[in-house]
Structure formats: structure tokens, C-alpha cells
């Protein structure tokens, strides 16, 4: 373990519910020292200082005192804090949605590149253990992707923006990671139910290589669901991001019947038929995805590597989210 003076110093902006998760994970990462925090809520300031014995700083003081700034405040404040930090030579980790506008993240990326700094983005599903394990084992080359993200309504969280920015943006990042092709068409519909922004949205996204994606996000569902289904040549994968499991069905052209091949197949396949379907269930060991995400960012900085969920990825996800919202505005 590195001694304390060689650890990267972290400054945390925003210690609400999710910011506290960040705080507790930083405290458990041995390569860093959590120096302190900044939050505009005086009640939160007192609670955090008392419970975690962490020092409160002003924005200017905290940026000056650290190597990495972690931003977990409402999106409206992301750009201003991140710009201040980057201009002062600090690496930045920003929770999604990265910024309010494409112009803002474009400027942040330019400052980071000019100063040799890294921007990490909180697209946590990319390090979800089941997504990592499945995509390591099977190369994705999808013809069709369906992603569904359902959640219960919470009036205290995210209702100032469309469900596209609050929830769907996670799946847009997964989609763009999975499909290496240019988007040629977007059509979307949405409904405002309990808030004055879209609470339910469905988007159809078509790519130049022929891939089609159907993505649905809802924050007024009676249940929670986070599923990704991938259809491609000789392969169907159903990934449950919430339950940490995947069901994989692959075509066997030689008719070989592997162990458990038809245990999940509803259709009867005669013996010695020239084709068969093999079934596999994937259930990787669970781990703390947020800690993995933050640790990966730290490791990339310490070893001068490009962080996998970076400012460019943040730009691309925000760009697609913006286009989906614009597509809905065209519908009268």
C-alpha cells in the first residue's frame, strides 16, 4: 500500500443520498485520501462533519487542496464546478448526466485534453458484473437490441429532467458501447404523467450497419426492471442487469446436444436434427460496481491510462439523449 503522502487526494462535491455512497466508497479505496467535501446545504454539512469527521471546504478551497474532484451535485452545477477544477489542473469525475448541454461537455473535454487531464463519467452499468462477464465471453455484433429500464416514481429525484436524462442515458451508453456504427435514424415517443417532463419514453434507433435498437425507460412503473436483450447471428442473449444473471442461447449447426442444451427451450427439437440450440446461464460473482468504477478511474490516472468511461463517451451519450428528446418535440 502507498503511504499517505503518495495517495491521490479526493474532493467530493455533493453529499446527498448518492453522494454519500461515493463518500463511503472513497473511504474504502486504499490508493486515495478523501480530503473533504463541499455542499451548499448547511444541515448536510453538519451531519457529514459529525458522522464522518470530514472537513467542509468552499469550492475554491477544495479544488486547491486535491488531485481529483468528484462531482455528485445536480446536473445544473456540473459544468461550472468541472470547468473550475480542470482549469486548476485537477482530474474530474462527474456523475451522469454529465452536463446540461453538448457545448458544455465539449468545452470541458477541450480543457482536459489541453491540460493532460482525465474526465470520468458515472455510467455505472458499464462495470455492472453481469454486463462485463457476458461481453467478455461473447462478442456483441447485434442485429437488434432491446433495452428496458423501469423504476418507481420518486418526486424527490430526477423529475426536473426527462426520464431520458435521468434513467435512459445509462442504456444509451451501453448501446453506443455495443454497436460500432453511425446512427442514421431516431424516432421517439414519450408521455408526461406525474411530472412536467416525460416520465415514459420509447426510442427506436437505427444504425448504418443495419442494427436496430428499441429502448424504453419509465419512472412510474409498479416494478423495477433493467434488462438488455441482444439478437445476433446464431446467438440470443438476455441480460438482467438488476438480478445479475444472463441467459444465452446459441445455435449449434452440427446438431450436437450439449449438456442442458434444451433445458430452457420451449420448442421440441427432434434427435439428430441438423441444428440444435445450446443454453447457458451466466451468474458472475457480485461486486460493488460503484467502487469498481471509482477504483478504475483512480488506476487510470495513477498509471497514465485512458479511463474507459470518459468525457468523449459522456458527450456521445448526451448527444443521443438530446436527439431523442428533440425527436419527441416533432410529434404534435
mmCIF file of C-alpha atoms in Angstrom:
data_model
loop_
_atom_site.group_PDB
_atom_site.id
_atom_site.type_symbol
_atom_site.label_atom_id
_atom_site.label_comp_id
_atom_site.label_asym_id
_atom_site.label_seq_id
_atom_site.Cartn_x
_atom_site.Cartn_y
_atom_site.Cartn_z
ATOM 1 C CA UNK A 1 0.000 0.000 0.000
ATOM 2 C CA UNK A 2 1.203 3.518 -0.786
ATOM 3 C CA UNK A 3 1.917 5.767 2.144
ATOM 4 C CA UNK A 4 -0.460 8.617 2.819
ATOM 5 C CA UNK A 5 1.567 11.382 1.169
ATOM 6 C CA UNK A 6 1.623 9.437 -2.128
ATOM 7 C CA UNK A 7 -2.106 8.847 -2.232
ATOM 8 C CA UNK A 8 -4.277 10.762 -4.665
ATOM 9 C CA UNK A 9 -6.323 13.368 -2.823
ATOM 10 C CA UNK A 10 -10.068 13.423 -3.459
ATOM 11 C CA UNK A 11 -12.511 16.292 -3.014
ATOM 12 C CA UNK A 12 -16.218 15.457 -3.042
ATOM 13 C CA UNK A 13 -18.838 17.925 -4.254
ATOM 14 C CA UNK A 14 -22.336 16.949 -3.135
ATOM 15 C CA UNK A 15 -23.077 14.597 -0.238
ATOM 16 C CA UNK A 16 -26.767 13.895 -0.649
ATOM 17 C CA UNK A 17 -28.011 10.311 -0.846
ATOM 18 C CA UNK A 18 -25.891 9.230 -3.821
ATOM 19 C CA UNK A 19 -23.005 11.492 -2.885
ATOM 20 C CA UNK A 20 -22.811 9.671 0.448
ATOM 21 C CA UNK A 21 -22.392 6.382 -1.457
ATOM 22 C CA UNK A 22 -19.418 7.952 -3.214
ATOM 23 C CA UNK A 23 -18.052 9.175 0.120
ATOM 24 C CA UNK A 24 -18.200 5.736 1.749
ATOM 25 C CA UNK A 25 -16.573 4.069 -1.257
ATOM 26 C CA UNK A 26 -13.748 6.603 -1.401
ATOM 27 C CA UNK A 27 -13.026 5.846 2.255
ATOM 28 C CA UNK A 28 -12.548 2.168 1.356
ATOM 29 C CA UNK A 29 -10.203 2.692 -1.608
ATOM 30 C CA UNK A 30 -6.622 2.431 -0.253
ATOM 31 C CA UNK A 31 -4.975 4.387 -3.072
ATOM 32 C CA UNK A 32 -6.762 7.648 -2.209
ATOM 33 C CA UNK A 33 -7.281 10.083 0.634
ATOM 34 C CA UNK A 34 -10.691 11.750 0.901
ATOM 35 C CA UNK A 35 -9.653 15.252 1.954
ATOM 36 C CA UNK A 36 -13.059 16.815 2.430
ATOM 37 C CA UNK A 37 -16.342 17.860 0.896
ATOM 38 C CA UNK A 38 -18.366 20.815 -0.341
ATOM 39 C CA UNK A 39 -22.163 21.049 -0.110
ATOM 40 C CA UNK A 40 -24.432 24.092 -0.013
ATOM 41 C CA UNK A 41 -26.910 22.532 2.448
ATOM 42 C CA UNK A 42 -25.958 23.616 5.981
ATOM 43 C CA UNK A 43 -27.781 20.683 7.597
ATOM 44 C CA UNK A 44 -25.897 18.214 5.403
ATOM 45 C CA UNK A 45 -22.636 19.994 6.223
ATOM 46 C CA UNK A 46 -23.130 19.446 9.941
ATOM 47 C CA UNK A 47 -24.263 15.813 9.560
ATOM 48 C CA UNK A 48 -21.315 14.820 7.352
ATOM 49 C CA UNK A 49 -18.772 16.568 9.563
ATOM 50 C CA UNK A 50 -20.177 14.842 12.647
ATOM 51 C CA UNK A 51 -20.651 11.334 11.208
ATOM 52 C CA UNK A 52 -17.539 11.012 9.027
ATOM 53 C CA UNK A 53 -15.198 13.545 10.672
ATOM 54 C CA UNK A 54 -14.620 15.130 7.254
ATOM 55 C CA UNK A 55 -13.705 18.764 6.785
ATOM 56 C CA UNK A 56 -16.005 21.167 4.959
ATOM 57 C CA UNK A 57 -14.403 23.371 2.286
ATOM 58 C CA UNK A 58 -15.606 26.109 0.000
ATOM 59 C CA UNK A 59 -15.463 25.304 -3.719
ATOM 60 C CA UNK A 60 -12.241 27.255 -4.228
ATOM 61 C CA UNK A 61 -10.556 25.747 -1.149
ATOM 62 C CA UNK A 62 -11.485 22.168 -2.021
ATOM 63 C CA UNK A 63 -10.299 22.372 -5.627
ATOM 64 C CA UNK A 64 -6.974 23.785 -4.484
ATOM 65 C CA UNK A 65 -6.496 21.006 -1.890
ATOM 66 C CA UNK A 66 -6.979 17.905 -4.083
ATOM 67 C CA UNK A 67 -5.846 15.957 -7.165
ATOM 68 C CA UNK A 68 -9.298 14.679 -8.178
ATOM 69 C CA UNK A 69 -12.664 16.399 -7.940
ATOM 70 C CA UNK A 70 -15.713 14.113 -7.676
ATOM 71 C CA UNK A 71 -18.941 15.889 -8.677
ATOM 72 C CA UNK A 72 -22.212 14.414 -7.367
ATOM 73 C CA UNK A 73 -24.368 17.551 -7.329
ATOM 74 C CA UNK A 74 -27.425 18.278 -9.536
ATOM 75 C CA UNK A 75 -26.564 18.408 -13.257
ATOM 76 C CA UNK A 76 -27.177 22.156 -13.416
ATOM 77 C CA UNK A 77 -23.950 22.719 -11.415
ATOM 78 C CA UNK A 78 -21.709 20.131 -13.127
ATOM 79 C CA UNK A 79 -20.245 22.406 -15.785
ATOM 80 C CA UNK A 80 -19.259 25.279 -13.516
ATOM 81 C CA UNK A 81 -17.505 23.082 -10.914
ATOM 82 C CA UNK A 82 -15.829 20.849 -13.509
ATOM 83 C CA UNK A 83 -14.549 23.810 -15.523
ATOM 84 C CA UNK A 84 -13.106 25.430 -12.399
ATOM 85 C CA UNK A 85 -11.376 22.176 -11.421
ATOM 86 C CA UNK A 86 -9.958 21.433 -14.884
ATOM 87 C CA UNK A 87 -8.625 24.971 -15.282
ATOM 88 C CA UNK A 88 -6.811 24.473 -11.983
ATOM 89 C CA UNK A 89 -5.171 21.256 -13.175
ATOM 90 C CA UNK A 90 -7.434 18.745 -11.418
ATOM 91 C CA UNK A 91 -8.834 15.486 -12.788
ATOM 92 C CA UNK A 92 -12.638 15.289 -12.676
ATOM 93 C CA UNK A 93 -15.164 12.512 -12.131
ATOM 94 C CA UNK A 94 -18.733 13.572 -12.955
ATOM 95 C CA UNK A 95 -21.905 11.638 -12.232
ATOM 96 C CA UNK A 96 -24.370 11.324 -15.086
ATOM 97 C CA UNK A 97 -25.907 13.237 -16.754
ATOM 98 C CA UNK A 98 -22.539 14.815 -17.482
ATOM 99 C CA UNK A 99 -23.687 18.361 -18.330
ATOM 100 C CA UNK A 100 -26.831 20.212 -19.370
ATOM 101 C CA UNK A 101 -25.660 20.925 -22.916
ATOM 102 C CA UNK A 102 -23.364 19.442 -25.544
ATOM 103 C CA UNK A 103 -21.494 22.727 -25.797
ATOM 104 C CA UNK A 104 -20.585 22.490 -22.105
ATOM 105 C CA UNK A 105 -19.105 18.977 -22.236
ATOM 106 C CA UNK A 106 -17.362 19.794 -25.497
ATOM 107 C CA UNK A 107 -15.622 22.690 -23.763
ATOM 108 C CA UNK A 108 -14.724 20.555 -20.735
ATOM 109 C CA UNK A 109 -13.214 17.886 -22.997
ATOM 110 C CA UNK A 110 -11.121 20.534 -24.765
ATOM 111 C CA UNK A 111 -9.791 21.915 -21.462
ATOM 112 C CA UNK A 112 -8.998 18.398 -20.196
ATOM 113 C CA UNK A 113 -7.133 17.457 -23.372
ATOM 114 C CA UNK A 114 -5.184 20.717 -23.386
ATOM 115 C CA UNK A 115 -4.073 20.226 -19.766
ATOM 116 C CA UNK A 116 -3.454 16.466 -19.955
ATOM 117 C CA UNK A 117 -6.290 15.694 -17.533
ATOM 118 C CA UNK A 118 -8.920 12.969 -17.325
ATOM 119 C CA UNK A 119 -12.702 13.235 -17.151
ATOM 120 C CA UNK A 120 -14.521 10.177 -15.816
ATOM 121 C CA UNK A 121 -18.286 9.782 -16.220
ATOM 122 C CA UNK A 122 -20.657 7.862 -13.952
ATOM 123 C CA UNK A 123 -22.009 5.374 -16.495
ATOM 124 C CA UNK A 124 -22.005 2.646 -13.862
ATOM 125 C CA UNK A 125 -23.809 -0.022 -15.897
ATOM 126 C CA UNK A 126 -20.671 -0.388 -17.999
ATOM 127 C CA UNK A 127 -18.992 -2.027 -14.984
ATOM 128 C CA UNK A 128 -22.059 -3.994 -13.892
ATOM 129 C CA UNK A 129 -20.642 -7.511 -13.215
ATOM 130 C CA UNK A 130 -23.152 -9.304 -15.457
ATOM 131 C CA UNK A 131 -22.583 -6.923 -18.384
ATOM 132 C CA UNK A 132 -18.801 -7.217 -18.005
ATOM 133 C CA UNK A 133 -18.854 -11.026 -17.752
ATOM 134 C CA UNK A 134 -21.255 -11.538 -20.653
ATOM 135 C CA UNK A 135 -19.487 -9.178 -23.040
ATOM 136 C CA UNK A 136 -16.118 -10.715 -22.148
ATOM 137 C CA UNK A 137 -17.415 -14.160 -23.061
ATOM 138 C CA UNK A 138 -19.498 -13.236 -26.122
ATOM 139 C CA UNK A 139 -18.565 -10.646 -28.735
ATOM 140 C CA UNK A 140 -21.578 -8.435 -29.402
ATOM 141 C CA UNK A 141 -22.446 -7.903 -33.051
ATOM 142 C CA UNK A 142 -26.185 -7.241 -32.742
ATOM 143 C CA UNK A 143 -28.863 -7.164 -35.397
ATOM 144 C CA UNK A 144 -31.415 -5.990 -32.839
ATOM 145 C CA UNK A 145 -31.162 -4.739 -29.256
ATOM 146 C CA UNK A 146 -34.000 -4.198 -26.818
ATOM 147 C CA UNK A 147 -33.320 -2.425 -23.506
ATOM 148 C CA UNK A 148 -35.922 -1.791 -20.819
ATOM 149 C CA UNK A 149 -35.392 0.250 -17.664
ATOM 150 C CA UNK A 150 -38.343 0.620 -15.297
ATOM 151 C CA UNK A 151 -38.433 2.326 -11.919
ATOM 152 C CA UNK A 152 -40.896 3.552 -9.327
ATOM 153 C CA UNK A 153 -41.786 7.226 -9.090
ATOM 154 C CA UNK A 154 -39.718 9.342 -6.707
ATOM 155 C CA UNK A 155 -40.769 13.028 -6.683
ATOM 156 C CA UNK A 156 -37.556 13.976 -4.860
ATOM 157 C CA UNK A 157 -35.207 12.634 -7.517
ATOM 158 C CA UNK A 158 -34.692 13.477 -11.175
ATOM 159 C CA UNK A 159 -38.107 14.914 -12.035
ATOM 160 C CA UNK A 160 -36.537 18.223 -13.088
ATOM 161 C CA UNK A 161 -35.383 16.454 -16.275
ATOM 162 C CA UNK A 162 -36.853 13.957 -18.731
ATOM 163 C CA UNK A 163 -36.589 10.235 -17.923
ATOM 164 C CA UNK A 164 -34.238 10.161 -20.919
ATOM 165 C CA UNK A 165 -31.668 12.140 -18.940
ATOM 166 C CA UNK A 166 -32.435 10.550 -15.578
ATOM 167 C CA UNK A 167 -32.565 6.844 -16.489
ATOM 168 C CA UNK A 168 -32.319 6.096 -20.210
ATOM 169 C CA UNK A 169 -28.899 7.729 -20.537
ATOM 170 C CA UNK A 170 -27.385 4.625 -18.849
ATOM 171 C CA UNK A 171 -28.765 2.428 -21.611
ATOM 172 C CA UNK A 172 -27.742 4.824 -24.349
ATOM 173 C CA UNK A 173 -24.160 4.444 -23.124
ATOM 174 C CA UNK A 174 -24.487 0.634 -23.199
ATOM 175 C CA UNK A 175 -25.973 0.808 -26.688
ATOM 176 C CA UNK A 176 -23.213 3.008 -28.069
ATOM 177 C CA UNK A 177 -20.611 0.757 -26.453
ATOM 178 C CA UNK A 178 -22.213 -2.317 -28.038
ATOM 179 C CA UNK A 179 -22.762 -1.022 -31.585
ATOM 180 C CA UNK A 180 -19.830 0.296 -33.592
ATOM 181 C CA UNK A 181 -21.732 2.144 -36.302
ATOM 182 C CA UNK A 182 -23.156 5.553 -37.167
ATOM 183 C CA UNK A 183 -26.749 6.377 -36.193
ATOM 184 C CA UNK A 184 -28.902 7.141 -39.247
ATOM 185 C CA UNK A 185 -32.391 7.499 -37.799
ATOM 186 C CA UNK A 186 -34.100 8.173 -34.462
ATOM 187 C CA UNK A 187 -37.821 8.126 -33.693
ATOM 188 C CA UNK A 188 -39.189 8.500 -30.185
ATOM 189 C CA UNK A 189 -42.424 8.966 -28.267
ATOM 190 C CA UNK A 190 -42.936 9.988 -24.676
ATOM 191 C CA UNK A 191 -45.623 10.742 -22.109
ATOM 192 C CA UNK A 192 -45.775 13.171 -19.195
ATOM 193 C CA UNK A 193 -47.713 11.579 -16.348
ATOM 194 C CA UNK A 194 -46.763 12.718 -12.830
ATOM 195 C CA UNK A 195 -44.185 15.397 -13.649
ATOM 196 C CA UNK A 196 -43.977 18.172 -16.226
ATOM 197 C CA UNK A 197 -41.221 16.243 -18.069
ATOM 198 C CA UNK A 198 -41.504 12.963 -19.963
ATOM 199 C CA UNK A 199 -41.915 10.118 -17.444
ATOM 200 C CA UNK A 200 -42.143 7.321 -20.039
ATOM 201 C CA UNK A 201 -40.141 7.286 -23.275
ATOM 202 C CA UNK A 202 -39.654 4.757 -26.053
ATOM 203 C CA UNK A 203 -36.990 5.291 -28.719
ATOM 204 C CA UNK A 204 -36.197 3.393 -31.904
ATOM 205 C CA UNK A 205 -32.627 3.911 -33.084
ATOM 206 C CA UNK A 206 -31.347 2.706 -36.450
ATOM 207 C CA UNK A 207 -27.672 2.340 -37.350
ATOM 208 C CA UNK A 208 -25.857 2.478 -40.660
ATOM 209 C CA UNK A 209 -24.794 -1.195 -40.382
ATOM 210 C CA UNK A 210 -28.443 -2.291 -40.114
ATOM 211 C CA UNK A 211 -28.641 -2.694 -36.340
ATOM 212 C CA UNK A 212 -31.920 -1.564 -34.808
ATOM 213 C CA UNK A 213 -32.413 -0.727 -31.121
ATOM 214 C CA UNK A 214 -35.651 -0.350 -29.179
ATOM 215 C CA UNK A 215 -35.192 1.350 -25.799
ATOM 216 C CA UNK A 216 -37.843 2.023 -23.166
ATOM 217 C CA UNK A 217 -37.481 3.932 -19.896
ATOM 218 C CA UNK A 218 -40.167 4.592 -17.308
ATOM 219 C CA UNK A 219 -40.019 6.125 -13.829
ATOM 220 C CA UNK A 220 -43.672 5.440 -12.956
ATOM 221 C CA UNK A 221 -43.659 1.658 -13.087
ATOM 222 C CA UNK A 222 -45.079 -0.646 -10.424
ATOM 223 C CA UNK A 223 -41.860 -2.673 -10.538
ATOM 224 C CA UNK A 224 -38.141 -2.253 -11.091
ATOM 225 C CA UNK A 225 -36.579 -3.769 -14.174
ATOM 226 C CA UNK A 226 -33.282 -3.357 -16.016
ATOM 227 C CA UNK A 227 -32.974 -5.766 -18.931
ATOM 228 C CA UNK A 228 -30.987 -5.886 -22.145
ATOM 229 C CA UNK A 229 -31.797 -8.346 -24.941
ATOM 230 C CA UNK A 230 -29.403 -8.863 -27.845
ATOM 231 C CA UNK A 231 -30.291 -10.699 -31.042
ATOM 232 C CA UNK A 232 -27.492 -11.504 -33.481
ATOM 233 C CA UNK A 233 -26.490 -14.223 -35.910
ATOM 234 C CA UNK A 234 -26.642 -17.643 -34.194
ATOM 235 C CA UNK A 235 -26.979 -16.017 -30.751
ATOM 236 C CA UNK A 236 -29.579 -14.569 -28.388
ATOM 237 C CA UNK A 237 -28.563 -13.041 -25.054
ATOM 238 C CA UNK A 238 -30.912 -11.830 -22.323
ATOM 239 C CA UNK A 239 -29.093 -9.839 -19.635
ATOM 240 C CA UNK A 240 -30.789 -8.935 -16.360
ATOM 241 C CA UNK A 241 -28.742 -6.035 -15.020
ATOM 242 C CA UNK A 242 -30.717 -5.980 -11.776
ATOM 243 C CA UNK A 243 -30.615 -9.708 -10.935
ATOM 244 C CA UNK A 244 -27.006 -10.144 -12.117
ATOM 245 C CA UNK A 245 -27.730 -13.009 -14.494
ATOM 246 C CA UNK A 246 -27.859 -13.717 -18.222
ATOM 247 C CA UNK A 247 -29.480 -16.405 -20.351
ATOM 248 C CA UNK A 248 -27.608 -17.243 -23.548
ATOM 249 C CA UNK A 249 -28.990 -19.283 -26.434
ATOM 250 C CA UNK A 250 -26.615 -20.233 -29.236
ATOM 251 C CA UNK A 251 -27.254 -22.154 -32.447
ATOM 252 C CA UNK A 252 -25.361 -25.420 -32.963
ATOM 253 C CA UNK A 253 -25.222 -26.216 -36.662
ATOM 254 C CA UNK A 254 -23.962 -29.787 -36.283
ATOM 255 C CA UNK A 255 -26.909 -30.905 -34.189
ATOM 256 C CA UNK A 256 -24.709 -31.648 -31.176
ATOM 257 C CA UNK A 257 -26.728 -31.654 -27.992
ATOM 258 C CA UNK A 258 -24.598 -30.261 -25.202
ATOM 259 C CA UNK A 259 -25.405 -30.709 -21.537
ATOM 260 C CA UNK A 260 -28.509 -28.698 -20.537
ATOM 261 C CA UNK A 261 -28.941 -27.627 -24.170
ATOM 262 C CA UNK A 262 -32.720 -27.750 -24.199
ATOM 263 C CA UNK A 263 -33.460 -27.142 -20.542
ATOM 264 C CA UNK A 264 -34.789 -23.679 -21.347
ATOM 265 C CA UNK A 265 -36.064 -24.252 -24.884
ATOM 266 C CA UNK A 266 -39.827 -24.333 -25.268
ATOM 267 C CA UNK A 267 -39.850 -25.925 -28.714
ATOM 268 C CA UNK A 268 -39.178 -29.629 -29.254
ATOM 269 C CA UNK A 269 -36.079 -30.349 -31.331
ATOM 270 C CA UNK A 270 -36.011 -33.940 -32.665
ATOM 271 C CA UNK A 271 -32.968 -36.090 -32.049
ATOM 272 C CA UNK A 272 -30.385 -35.935 -34.867
ATOM 273 C CA UNK A 273 -31.965 -32.765 -36.266
ATOM 274 C CA UNK A 274 -29.251 -30.873 -38.274
ATOM 275 C CA UNK A 275 -29.450 -27.864 -35.955
ATOM 276 C CA UNK A 276 -29.720 -27.504 -32.205
ATOM 277 C CA UNK A 277 -29.831 -24.781 -29.556
ATOM 278 C CA UNK A 278 -27.437 -24.649 -26.647
ATOM 279 C CA UNK A 279 -28.446 -22.878 -23.434
ATOM 280 C CA UNK A 280 -26.101 -21.320 -20.911
ATOM 281 C CA UNK A 281 -26.839 -19.378 -17.735
ATOM 282 C CA UNK A 282 -24.283 -16.823 -16.582
ATOM 283 C CA UNK A 283 -24.224 -15.692 -12.941
ATOM 284 C CA UNK A 284 -20.973 -13.942 -12.062
ATOM 285 C CA UNK A 285 -19.860 -13.143 -8.541
ATOM 286 C CA UNK A 286 -21.303 -9.839 -7.418
ATOM 287 C CA UNK A 287 -19.093 -6.900 -6.560
ATOM 288 C CA UNK A 288 -19.533 -3.238 -5.681
ATOM 289 C CA UNK A 289 -19.916 -1.616 -9.115
ATOM 290 C CA UNK A 290 -19.518 1.948 -7.817
ATOM 291 C CA UNK A 291 -16.259 1.068 -6.082
ATOM 292 C CA UNK A 292 -15.093 -0.678 -9.247
ATOM 293 C CA UNK A 293 -15.937 2.417 -11.273
ATOM 294 C CA UNK A 294 -14.122 4.809 -8.927
ATOM 295 C CA UNK A 295 -11.132 2.478 -8.468
ATOM 296 C CA UNK A 296 -10.775 2.099 -12.239
ATOM 297 C CA UNK A 297 -10.714 5.870 -12.653
ATOM 298 C CA UNK A 298 -8.014 6.199 -9.982
ATOM 299 C CA UNK A 299 -5.964 3.373 -11.511
ATOM 300 C CA UNK A 300 -6.074 5.022 -14.946
ATOM 301 C CA UNK A 301 -4.820 8.313 -13.515
ATOM 302 C CA UNK A 302 -2.060 6.659 -11.495
ATOM 303 C CA UNK A 303 -0.879 4.591 -14.474
ATOM 304 C CA UNK A 304 -1.451 7.177 -17.202
ATOM 305 C CA UNK A 305 -4.136 5.141 -18.989
ATOM 306 C CA UNK A 306 -7.317 6.352 -20.679
ATOM 307 C CA UNK A 307 -10.297 5.852 -18.391
ATOM 308 C CA UNK A 308 -12.923 3.623 -20.110
ATOM 309 C CA UNK A 309 -15.970 5.783 -19.284
ATOM 310 C CA UNK A 310 -14.590 9.154 -20.290
ATOM 311 C CA UNK A 311 -15.689 12.602 -21.381
ATOM 312 C CA UNK A 312 -15.983 11.551 -25.020
ATOM 313 C CA UNK A 313 -18.365 8.739 -24.035
ATOM 314 C CA UNK A 314 -20.276 11.228 -21.897
ATOM 315 C CA UNK A 315 -20.606 13.523 -24.902
ATOM 316 C CA UNK A 316 -21.870 10.724 -27.151
ATOM 317 C CA UNK A 317 -24.500 9.559 -24.639
ATOM 318 C CA UNK A 318 -25.686 13.135 -24.047
ATOM 319 C CA UNK A 319 -25.784 13.782 -27.797
ATOM 320 C CA UNK A 320 -28.025 10.764 -28.372
ATOM 321 C CA UNK A 321 -30.231 11.661 -25.384
ATOM 322 C CA UNK A 322 -30.614 15.192 -26.764
ATOM 323 C CA UNK A 323 -31.584 13.871 -30.204
ATOM 324 C CA UNK A 324 -34.206 11.569 -28.661
ATOM 325 C CA UNK A 325 -35.760 14.493 -26.789
ATOM 326 C CA UNK A 326 -35.703 16.595 -29.974
ATOM 327 C CA UNK A 327 -37.380 13.737 -31.853
ATOM 328 C CA UNK A 328 -40.267 13.770 -29.375
ATOM 329 C CA UNK A 329 -40.738 17.507 -29.838
ATOM 330 C CA UNK A 330 -41.520 16.925 -33.521
ATOM 331 C CA UNK A 331 -44.617 14.925 -32.619
ATOM 332 C CA UNK A 332 -47.656 17.155 -32.166
#
